Coordinates of C-alpha atoms in Angstrom, one line a residue:
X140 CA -23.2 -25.8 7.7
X141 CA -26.6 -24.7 9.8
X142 CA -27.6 -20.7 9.2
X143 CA -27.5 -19.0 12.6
X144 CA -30.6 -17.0 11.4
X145 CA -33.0 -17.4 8.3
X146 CA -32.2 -15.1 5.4
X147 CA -34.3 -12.9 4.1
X148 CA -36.4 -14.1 0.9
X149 CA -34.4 -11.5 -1.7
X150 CA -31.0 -12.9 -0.4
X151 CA -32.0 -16.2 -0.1
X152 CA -30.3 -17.0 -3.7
X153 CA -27.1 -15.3 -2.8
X154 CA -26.6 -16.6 0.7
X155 CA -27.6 -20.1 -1.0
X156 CA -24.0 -19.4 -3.4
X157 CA -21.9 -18.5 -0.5
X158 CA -22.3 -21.7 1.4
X159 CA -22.1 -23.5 -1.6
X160 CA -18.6 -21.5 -1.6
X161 CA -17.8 -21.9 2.1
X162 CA -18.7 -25.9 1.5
X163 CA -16.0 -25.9 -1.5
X164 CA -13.5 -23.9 0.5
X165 CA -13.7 -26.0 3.9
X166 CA -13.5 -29.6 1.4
X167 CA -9.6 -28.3 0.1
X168 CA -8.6 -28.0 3.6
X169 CA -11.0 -30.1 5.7
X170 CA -8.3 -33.1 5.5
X171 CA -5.9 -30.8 7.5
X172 CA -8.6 -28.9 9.4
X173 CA -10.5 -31.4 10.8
X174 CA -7.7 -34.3 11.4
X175 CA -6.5 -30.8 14.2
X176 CA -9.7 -30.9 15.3
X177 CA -9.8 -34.0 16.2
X178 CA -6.5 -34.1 17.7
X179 CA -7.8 -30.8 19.9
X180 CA -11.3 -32.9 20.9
X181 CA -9.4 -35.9 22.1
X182 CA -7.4 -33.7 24.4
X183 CA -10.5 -32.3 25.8
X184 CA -10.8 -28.9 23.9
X185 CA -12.6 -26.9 21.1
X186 CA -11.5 -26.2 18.3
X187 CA -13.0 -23.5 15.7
X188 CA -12.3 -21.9 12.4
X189 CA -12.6 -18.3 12.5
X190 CA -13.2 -15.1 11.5
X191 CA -11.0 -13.6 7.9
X192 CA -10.7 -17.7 7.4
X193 CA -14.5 -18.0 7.1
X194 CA -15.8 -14.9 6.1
X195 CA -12.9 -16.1 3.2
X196 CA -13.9 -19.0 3.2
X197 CA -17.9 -17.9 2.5
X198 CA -16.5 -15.2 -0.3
X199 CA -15.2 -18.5 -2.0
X200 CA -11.2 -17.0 -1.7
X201 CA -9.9 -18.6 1.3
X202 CA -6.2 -18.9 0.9
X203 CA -3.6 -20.8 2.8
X204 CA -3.4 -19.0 5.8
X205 CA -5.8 -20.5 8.1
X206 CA -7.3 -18.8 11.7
X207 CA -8.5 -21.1 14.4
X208 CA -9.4 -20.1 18.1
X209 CA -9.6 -22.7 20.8
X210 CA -10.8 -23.1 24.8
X211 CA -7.0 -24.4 25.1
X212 CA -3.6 -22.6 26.6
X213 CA -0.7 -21.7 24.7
X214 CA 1.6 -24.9 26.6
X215 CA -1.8 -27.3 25.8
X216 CA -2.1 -26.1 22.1
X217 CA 2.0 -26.6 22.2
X218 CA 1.7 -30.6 23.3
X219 CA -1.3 -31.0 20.7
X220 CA 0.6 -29.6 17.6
X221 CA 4.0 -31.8 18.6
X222 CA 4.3 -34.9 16.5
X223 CA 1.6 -33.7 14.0
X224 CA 2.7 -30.4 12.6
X225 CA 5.5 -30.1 10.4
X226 CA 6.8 -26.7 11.8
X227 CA 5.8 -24.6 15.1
X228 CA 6.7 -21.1 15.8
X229 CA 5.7 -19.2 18.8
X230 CA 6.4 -15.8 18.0
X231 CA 2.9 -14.5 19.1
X232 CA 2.6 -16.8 22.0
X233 CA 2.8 -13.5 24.2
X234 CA -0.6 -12.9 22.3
X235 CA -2.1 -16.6 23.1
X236 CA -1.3 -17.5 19.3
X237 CA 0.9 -20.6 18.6
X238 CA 1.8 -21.2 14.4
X239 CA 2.3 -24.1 12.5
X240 CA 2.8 -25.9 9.4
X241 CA 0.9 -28.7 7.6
X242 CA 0.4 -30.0 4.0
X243 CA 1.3 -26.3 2.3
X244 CA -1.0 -24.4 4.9
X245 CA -0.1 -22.2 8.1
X246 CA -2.2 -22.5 10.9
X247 CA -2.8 -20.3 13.2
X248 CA -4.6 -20.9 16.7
X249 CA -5.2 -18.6 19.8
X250 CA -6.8 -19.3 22.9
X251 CA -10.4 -17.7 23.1
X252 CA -9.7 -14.3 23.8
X253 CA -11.7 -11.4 26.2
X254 CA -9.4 -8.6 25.9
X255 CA -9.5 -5.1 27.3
X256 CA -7.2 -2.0 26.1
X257 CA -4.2 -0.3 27.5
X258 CA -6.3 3.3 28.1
X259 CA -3.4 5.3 27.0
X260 CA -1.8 3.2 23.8
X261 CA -4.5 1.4 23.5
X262 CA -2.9 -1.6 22.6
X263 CA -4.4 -4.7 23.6
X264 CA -3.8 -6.6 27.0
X265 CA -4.7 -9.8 26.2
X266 CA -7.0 -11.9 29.0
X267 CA -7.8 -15.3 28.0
X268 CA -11.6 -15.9 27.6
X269 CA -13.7 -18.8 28.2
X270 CA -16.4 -19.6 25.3
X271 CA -16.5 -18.9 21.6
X272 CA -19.2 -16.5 22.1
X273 CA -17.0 -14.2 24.3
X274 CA -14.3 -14.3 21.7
X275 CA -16.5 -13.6 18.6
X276 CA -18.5 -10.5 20.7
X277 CA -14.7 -9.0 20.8
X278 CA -13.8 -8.8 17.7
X279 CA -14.1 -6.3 15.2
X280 CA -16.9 -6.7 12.2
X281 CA -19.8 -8.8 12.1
X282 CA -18.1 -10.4 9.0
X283 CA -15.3 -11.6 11.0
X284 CA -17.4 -12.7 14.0
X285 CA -18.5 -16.3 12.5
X286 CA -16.8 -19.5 13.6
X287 CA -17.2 -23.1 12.1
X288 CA -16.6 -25.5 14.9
X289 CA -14.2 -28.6 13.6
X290 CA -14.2 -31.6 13.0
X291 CA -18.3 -31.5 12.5
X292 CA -18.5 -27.9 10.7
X293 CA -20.9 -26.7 13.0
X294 CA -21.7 -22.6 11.8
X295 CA -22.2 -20.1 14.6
X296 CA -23.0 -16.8 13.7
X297 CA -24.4 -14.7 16.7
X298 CA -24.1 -11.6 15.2
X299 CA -25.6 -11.7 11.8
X300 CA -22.2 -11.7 9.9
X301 CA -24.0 -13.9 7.0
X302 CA -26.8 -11.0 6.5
X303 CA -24.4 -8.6 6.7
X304 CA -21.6 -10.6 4.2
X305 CA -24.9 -10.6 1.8
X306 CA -25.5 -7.1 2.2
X307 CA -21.6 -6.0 1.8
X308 CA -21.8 -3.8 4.7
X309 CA -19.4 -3.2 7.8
X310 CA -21.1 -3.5 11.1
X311 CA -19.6 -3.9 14.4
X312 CA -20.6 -6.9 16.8
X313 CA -21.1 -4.2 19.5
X314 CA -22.1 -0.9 19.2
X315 CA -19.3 1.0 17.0
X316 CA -18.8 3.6 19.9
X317 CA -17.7 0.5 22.7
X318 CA -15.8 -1.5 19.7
X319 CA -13.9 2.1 18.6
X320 CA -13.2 2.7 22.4
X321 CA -11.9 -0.5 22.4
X322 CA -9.4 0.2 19.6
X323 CA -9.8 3.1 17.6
X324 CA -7.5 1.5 14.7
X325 CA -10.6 -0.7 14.1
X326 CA -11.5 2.9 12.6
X327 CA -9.0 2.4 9.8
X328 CA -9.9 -1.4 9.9
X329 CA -13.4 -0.6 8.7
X330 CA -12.2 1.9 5.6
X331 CA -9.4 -1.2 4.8
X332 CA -12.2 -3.1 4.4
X333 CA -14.4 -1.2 2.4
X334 CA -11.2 -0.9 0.1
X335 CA -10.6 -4.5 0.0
X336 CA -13.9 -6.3 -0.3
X337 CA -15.6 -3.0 -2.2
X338 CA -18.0 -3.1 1.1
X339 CA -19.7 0.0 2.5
X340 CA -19.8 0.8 6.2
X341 CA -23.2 1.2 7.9
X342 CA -24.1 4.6 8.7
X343 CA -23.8 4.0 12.7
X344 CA -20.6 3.3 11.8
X345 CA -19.5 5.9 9.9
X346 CA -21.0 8.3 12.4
X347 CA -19.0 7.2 14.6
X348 CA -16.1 6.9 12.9
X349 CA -16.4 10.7 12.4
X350 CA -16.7 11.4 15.6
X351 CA -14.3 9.4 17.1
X352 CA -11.6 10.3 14.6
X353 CA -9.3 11.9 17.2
X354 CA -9.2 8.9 19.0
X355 CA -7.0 7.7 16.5
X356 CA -4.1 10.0 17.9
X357 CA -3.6 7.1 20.6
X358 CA -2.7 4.7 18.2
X359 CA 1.1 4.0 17.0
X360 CA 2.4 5.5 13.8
X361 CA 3.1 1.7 13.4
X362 CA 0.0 0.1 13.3
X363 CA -1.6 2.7 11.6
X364 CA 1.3 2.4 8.8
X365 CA 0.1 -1.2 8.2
X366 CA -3.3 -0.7 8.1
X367 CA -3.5 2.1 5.7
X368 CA -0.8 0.2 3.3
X369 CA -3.5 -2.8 3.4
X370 CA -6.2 0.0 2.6
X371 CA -4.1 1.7 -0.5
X372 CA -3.2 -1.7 -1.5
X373 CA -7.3 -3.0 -1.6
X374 CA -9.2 -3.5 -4.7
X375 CA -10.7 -0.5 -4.5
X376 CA -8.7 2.3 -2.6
X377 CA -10.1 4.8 -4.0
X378 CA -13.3 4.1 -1.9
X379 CA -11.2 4.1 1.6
X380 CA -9.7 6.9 0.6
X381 CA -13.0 8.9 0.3
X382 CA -13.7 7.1 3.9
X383 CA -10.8 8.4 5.3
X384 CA -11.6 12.1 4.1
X385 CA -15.0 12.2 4.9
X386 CA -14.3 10.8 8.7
X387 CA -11.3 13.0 9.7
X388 CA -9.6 10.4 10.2
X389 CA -7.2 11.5 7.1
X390 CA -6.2 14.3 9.2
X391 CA -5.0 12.6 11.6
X392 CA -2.1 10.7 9.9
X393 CA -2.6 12.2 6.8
X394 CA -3.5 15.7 6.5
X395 CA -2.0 16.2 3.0
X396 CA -4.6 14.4 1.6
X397 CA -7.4 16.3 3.1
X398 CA -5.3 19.0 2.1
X399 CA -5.8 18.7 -1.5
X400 CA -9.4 19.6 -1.2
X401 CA -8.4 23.1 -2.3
X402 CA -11.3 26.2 -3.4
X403 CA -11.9 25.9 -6.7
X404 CA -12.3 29.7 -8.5
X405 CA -15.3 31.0 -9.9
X406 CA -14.3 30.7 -12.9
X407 CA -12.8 27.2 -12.9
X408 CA -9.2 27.8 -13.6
X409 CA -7.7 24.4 -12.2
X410 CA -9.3 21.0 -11.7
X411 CA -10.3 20.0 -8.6
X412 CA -7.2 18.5 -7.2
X413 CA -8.2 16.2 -4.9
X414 CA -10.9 14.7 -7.3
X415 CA -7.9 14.8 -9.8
X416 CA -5.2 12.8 -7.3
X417 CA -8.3 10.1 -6.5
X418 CA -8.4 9.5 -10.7
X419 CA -4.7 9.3 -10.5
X420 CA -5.0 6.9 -8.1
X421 CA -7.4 4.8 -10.3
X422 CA -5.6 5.3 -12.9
X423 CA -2.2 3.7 -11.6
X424 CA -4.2 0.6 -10.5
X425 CA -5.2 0.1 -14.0
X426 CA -1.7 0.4 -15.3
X427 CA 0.0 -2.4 -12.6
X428 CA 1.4 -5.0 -13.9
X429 CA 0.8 -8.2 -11.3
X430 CA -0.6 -7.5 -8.1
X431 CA -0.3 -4.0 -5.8
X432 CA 2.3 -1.9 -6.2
X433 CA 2.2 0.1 -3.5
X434 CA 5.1 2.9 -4.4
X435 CA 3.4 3.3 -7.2
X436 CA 0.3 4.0 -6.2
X437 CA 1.6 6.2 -2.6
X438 CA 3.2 8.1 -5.8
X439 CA 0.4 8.5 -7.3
X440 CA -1.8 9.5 -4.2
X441 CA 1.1 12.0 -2.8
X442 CA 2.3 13.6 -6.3
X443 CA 0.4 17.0 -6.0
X444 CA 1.0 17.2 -2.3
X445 CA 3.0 20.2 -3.0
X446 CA 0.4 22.6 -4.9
X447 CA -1.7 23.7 -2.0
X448 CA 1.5 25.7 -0.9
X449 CA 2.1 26.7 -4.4
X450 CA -0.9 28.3 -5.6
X451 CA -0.7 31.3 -7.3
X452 CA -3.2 33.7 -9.1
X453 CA -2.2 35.5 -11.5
X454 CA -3.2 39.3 -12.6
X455 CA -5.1 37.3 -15.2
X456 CA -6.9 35.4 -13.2
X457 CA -5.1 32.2 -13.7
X458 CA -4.2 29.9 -11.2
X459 CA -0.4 28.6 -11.2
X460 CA 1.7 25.9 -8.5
X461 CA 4.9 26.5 -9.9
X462 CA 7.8 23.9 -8.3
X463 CA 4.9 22.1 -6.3
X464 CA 7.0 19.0 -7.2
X465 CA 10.0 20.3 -5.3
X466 CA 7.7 21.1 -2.4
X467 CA 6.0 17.7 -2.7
X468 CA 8.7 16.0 -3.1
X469 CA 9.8 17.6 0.7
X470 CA 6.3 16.7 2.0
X471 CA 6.6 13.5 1.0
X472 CA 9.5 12.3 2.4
X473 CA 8.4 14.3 5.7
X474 CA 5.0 12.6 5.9
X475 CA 6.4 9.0 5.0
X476 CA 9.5 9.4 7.7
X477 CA 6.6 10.4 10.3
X478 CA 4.6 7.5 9.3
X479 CA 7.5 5.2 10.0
X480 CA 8.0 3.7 6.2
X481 CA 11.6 2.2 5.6
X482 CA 13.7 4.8 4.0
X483 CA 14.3 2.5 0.6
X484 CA 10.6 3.1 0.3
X485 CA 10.4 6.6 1.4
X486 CA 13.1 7.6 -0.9
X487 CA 11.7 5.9 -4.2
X488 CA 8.1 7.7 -3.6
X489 CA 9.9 11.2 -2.9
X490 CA 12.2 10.3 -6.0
X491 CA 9.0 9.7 -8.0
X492 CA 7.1 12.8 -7.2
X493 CA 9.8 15.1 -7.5
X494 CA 10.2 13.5 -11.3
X495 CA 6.7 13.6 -12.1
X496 CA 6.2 16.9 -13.9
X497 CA 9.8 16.2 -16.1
X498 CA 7.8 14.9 -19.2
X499 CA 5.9 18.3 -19.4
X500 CA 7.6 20.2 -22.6
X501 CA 8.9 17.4 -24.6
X502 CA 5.9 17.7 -27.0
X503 CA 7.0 21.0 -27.8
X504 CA 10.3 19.7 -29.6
X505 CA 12.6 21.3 -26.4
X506 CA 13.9 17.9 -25.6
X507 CA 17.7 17.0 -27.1
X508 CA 18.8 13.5 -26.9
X509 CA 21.1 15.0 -23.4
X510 CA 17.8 15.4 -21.5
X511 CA 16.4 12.1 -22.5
X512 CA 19.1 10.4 -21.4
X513 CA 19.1 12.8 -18.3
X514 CA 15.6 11.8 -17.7
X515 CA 16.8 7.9 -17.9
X516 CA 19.5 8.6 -15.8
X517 CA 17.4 10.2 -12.9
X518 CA 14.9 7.5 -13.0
X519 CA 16.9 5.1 -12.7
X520 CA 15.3 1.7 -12.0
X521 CA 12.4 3.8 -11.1
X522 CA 11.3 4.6 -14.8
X523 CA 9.0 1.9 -15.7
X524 CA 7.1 3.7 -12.6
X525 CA 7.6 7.1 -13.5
X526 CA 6.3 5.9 -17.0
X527 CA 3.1 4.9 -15.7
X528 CA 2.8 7.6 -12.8
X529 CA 3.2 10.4 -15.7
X530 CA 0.5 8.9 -18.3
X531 CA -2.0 8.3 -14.9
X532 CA -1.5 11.8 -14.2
X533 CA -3.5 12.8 -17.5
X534 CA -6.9 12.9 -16.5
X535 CA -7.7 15.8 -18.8
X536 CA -11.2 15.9 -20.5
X537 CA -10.4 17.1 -23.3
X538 CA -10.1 14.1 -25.5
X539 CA -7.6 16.3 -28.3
X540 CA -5.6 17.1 -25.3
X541 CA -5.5 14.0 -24.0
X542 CA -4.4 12.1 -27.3
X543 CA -2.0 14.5 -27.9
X544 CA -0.1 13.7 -24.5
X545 CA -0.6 10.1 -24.8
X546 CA 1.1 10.5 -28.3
X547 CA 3.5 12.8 -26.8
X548 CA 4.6 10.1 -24.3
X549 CA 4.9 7.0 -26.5
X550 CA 7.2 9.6 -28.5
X551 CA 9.2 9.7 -26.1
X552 CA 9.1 6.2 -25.0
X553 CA 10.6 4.9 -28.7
X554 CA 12.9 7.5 -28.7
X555 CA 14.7 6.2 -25.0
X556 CA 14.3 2.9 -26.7
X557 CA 16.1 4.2 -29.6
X558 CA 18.9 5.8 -28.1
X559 CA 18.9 2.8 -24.9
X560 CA 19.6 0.6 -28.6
X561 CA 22.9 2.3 -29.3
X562 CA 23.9 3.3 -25.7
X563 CA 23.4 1.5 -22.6
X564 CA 21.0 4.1 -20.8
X565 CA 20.4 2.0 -18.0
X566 CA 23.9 2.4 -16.4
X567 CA 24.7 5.6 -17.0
X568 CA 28.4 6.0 -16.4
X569 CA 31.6 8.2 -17.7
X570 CA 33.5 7.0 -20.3
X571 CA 36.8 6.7 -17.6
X572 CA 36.4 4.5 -14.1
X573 CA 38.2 5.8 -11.2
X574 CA 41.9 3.7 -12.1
X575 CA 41.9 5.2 -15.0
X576 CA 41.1 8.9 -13.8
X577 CA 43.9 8.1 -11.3
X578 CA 46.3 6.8 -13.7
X579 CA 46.4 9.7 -16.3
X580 CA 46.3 12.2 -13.9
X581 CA 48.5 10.9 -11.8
X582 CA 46.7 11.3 -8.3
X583 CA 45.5 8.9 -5.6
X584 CA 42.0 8.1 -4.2
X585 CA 40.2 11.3 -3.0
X586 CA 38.0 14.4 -4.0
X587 CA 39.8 15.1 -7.2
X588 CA 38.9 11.6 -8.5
X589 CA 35.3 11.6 -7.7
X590 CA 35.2 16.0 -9.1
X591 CA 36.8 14.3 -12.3
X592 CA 34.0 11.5 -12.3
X593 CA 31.0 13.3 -12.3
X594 CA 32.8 15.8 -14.9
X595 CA 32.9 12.8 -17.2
X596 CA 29.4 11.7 -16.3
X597 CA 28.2 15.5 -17.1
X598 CA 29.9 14.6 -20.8
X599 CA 28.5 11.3 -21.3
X600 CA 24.8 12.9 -20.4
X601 CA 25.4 15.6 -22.5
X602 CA 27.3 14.0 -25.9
X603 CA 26.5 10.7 -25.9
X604 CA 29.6 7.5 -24.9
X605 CA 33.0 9.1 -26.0
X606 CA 35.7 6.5 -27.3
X607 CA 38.7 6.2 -24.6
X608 CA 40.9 8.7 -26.6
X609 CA 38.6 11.3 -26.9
X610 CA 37.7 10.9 -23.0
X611 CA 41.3 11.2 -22.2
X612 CA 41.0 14.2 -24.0
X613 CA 38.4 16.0 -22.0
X614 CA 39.4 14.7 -18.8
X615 CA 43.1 16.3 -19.7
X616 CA 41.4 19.7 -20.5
X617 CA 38.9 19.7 -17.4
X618 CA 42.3 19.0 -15.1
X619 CA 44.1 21.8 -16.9
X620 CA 41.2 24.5 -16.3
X621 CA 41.3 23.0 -12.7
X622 CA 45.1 23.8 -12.4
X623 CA 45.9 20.1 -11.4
X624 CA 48.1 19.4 -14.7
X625 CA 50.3 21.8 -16.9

């Protein structure tokens, strides 16, 4: 690889490692890489590796997904892949982008694209370009702007995408105002990045990002849906979060979150609850197991939603947010539903912040073994979350205080593991199915049954699993105080 520019003397050691990175990377998949690009140079075309795959590539974490972009149609790209590739799929051919499949890795090639923007949606409409130049001017960051040309691994890097990867900053090929009026979801694209690579943005670009944050308003709930998921799941959310905030853009799509930024009191009664929910965040990073969970950490980010409509002052002076779980719990599923997440997901965030606040009183000895298994019970498959959502939401200070909750909650933890050891608290269920309600009562399928159910249910909660006589027993006394039996 040649360096489209000199590097500067300080970064000369660093650039030096990321070729030496890029040159490792491109050896695992040159045998695949460059036997396709000389398939696409016999056939009379270009073919180049391009932007996430080499600015992966150059990070030395290039995965199996590989980008290419080429001087050739869809229906010529089509005839060169055929024979050679394993699989084809066209699903993005509308988009100039034909898929395939060789030797473990997809491949994915578009023509050389010189797109302008629907002015309303601003979705793209795609026009086919001419030279590699034109296609790297139109993309987003510098750091996605570099190319190596296959087979002979010729660099090109007319925007300084190398400097900038050394400096771990976000810069636009263009100025940021033309490539935001482009697409203002590049926007969101440059605080997703700053999350996942731990990159800052350059100051023309967070200048305009802030004020060209309305501009986002155009843009699907969709799209911006997947690019903020990408951002929450980064390495460092916390960081595009701030972004977000800072911009406006937040308050586009998210106003809850610049919500949170609530007046502290003069005489500091609560925490600063936005600083707080950011902790919380970093906090339920540390505690994930294998990779992103993102309900976790949407949990995490949306769990105190509710106190700005809570707050209370007292005649002492003391701030309250009584129930902002309930009303977070509300806002939640309302922001999610307008943000277009599936409901599965939706409901097992909203489930989460409503629970989050449960744990508060069991150090004080109120808890009986009923409400533990209440508290398993209303998890659900949820509570290894809720587990780790609760303990992230200590970010107290106090270093007694926080001991004492941390002792408080592995309390707790033996005793469900105590009680899950002699009762199975994971399925949660009365002590009589539905034949058997039926059968001793002597009624078929309807209301009655599922009334009788969940009075059964209520017992097992409250007492523990009941032997079959002794459930017969109660169900027999329930149906007599309900006037179905003599």
């Amino acid at each position: 690889m040649s360096e489209a520019s000199a590097p500067h003397a300080a970064d000369r050691r660093e650039l030096t490692a990321a070729q030496r990175n890029a040159v490792a990377e491109l050896l695992r998949v040159s045998p695949v890489a460059d036997e396709l690009g000389r398939r696409f140079v016999r056939a009379g075309h270009e073919l180049h590796l391009v932007g996430g795959s080499v600015r992966d590539a150059l990070l030395g974490r290039l995965g199996d997904d590989l980008d290419f972009c080429t001087d050739a149609h869809p229906d010529e790209t089509l005839r060169i892949l055929k024979g050679w590739a394993e699989s084809i799929w066209e699903t993005g051919r509308e988009f100039g982008t034909i898929g395939a499949q060789r030797d473990g890795l997809r491949l994915e090639i578009t023509t050389f694209r010189a797109e302008s923007y629907d002015q309303v949606s601003r979705n793209p409409v795609v026009v086919y370009g001419t030279s590699l130049d034109e296609d790297l001017k139109r993309r987003d960051f510098t750091i996605n702007a570099m190319a190596v040309s296959l087979p002979e691994h010729r660099f090109t890097d007319p925007h300084g995408g190398l400097d900038d990867l050394s400096a771990k900053v976000i810069r636009t090929p263009s100025t940021p105002g033309e490539s935001f009026g482009d697409d203002p979801l590049r926007m969101l694209r440059a605080a997703r990045f700053a999350a996942q690579l731990r990159f800052a943005v350059h100051p023309d670009v967070h200048r305009a990002m802030t004020e060209m944050a309305a501009d986002l308003d155009r843009i699907t709930a969709e799209r911006i849906r997947d690019e903020f998921t990408k951002l929450l799941c980064g390495a460092d959310p916390i960081t595009g979060l701030r972004l977000l905030v800072d911009t406006g853009l937040a308050e586009r799509f998210l106003p809850e979150l610049t919500g949170l930024k609530l007046e502290i009191d003069e005489h500091a009664q609560h925490k600063d609850v936005y600083e707080h929910t950011l902790t919380v965040v970093s906090n339920a990073v540390s505690y994930e197991d294998e990779g992103c969970d993102f309900v976790l950490r949407m949990a995490a980010l949306l769990h105190d939603v509710g106190k700005p409509a809570t707050k209370a002052v007292g005649s002492d002076g003391r701030v309250s947010f009584h129930h902002h779980e309930v009303v977070g719990a509300r806002l939640t599923k309302a922001r999610m539903k307008a943000m277009r997440y599936p409901k599965e997901i939706t409901a097992k965030v909203t489930a989460l912040v409503a629970l989050h606040l449960r744990f508060y009183g069991y150090g004080r000895g109120e808890w009986t073994d009923s409400a533990v298994r209440r508290y398993v019970a209303d998890a659900g498959d949820l509570l290894p979350r809720l587990h780790k959502l609760t303990r992230s939401d200590c970010t107290t200070r106090n270093r007694r205080k926080a001991a004492q909750l941390a002792a408080d909650y592995d309390a707790l933890e033996d005793r469900i593991a105590r009680i899950a050891a002699e009762e199975d608290l994971a399925r949660v269920r009365p002590d009589l199915d539905g034949n058997a309600i039926m059968e001793l009562l002597g009624v078929p399928p309807g209301p009655v049954v599922g009334r009788a159910w969940k009075h059964l249910k209520e017992l097992r909660l409250e007492h523990g699993p009941l032997d079959r006589d002794a459930a017969e027993v109660e169900l027999l006394r329930w149906a007599r105080a309900e006037g179905l039996v003599d």
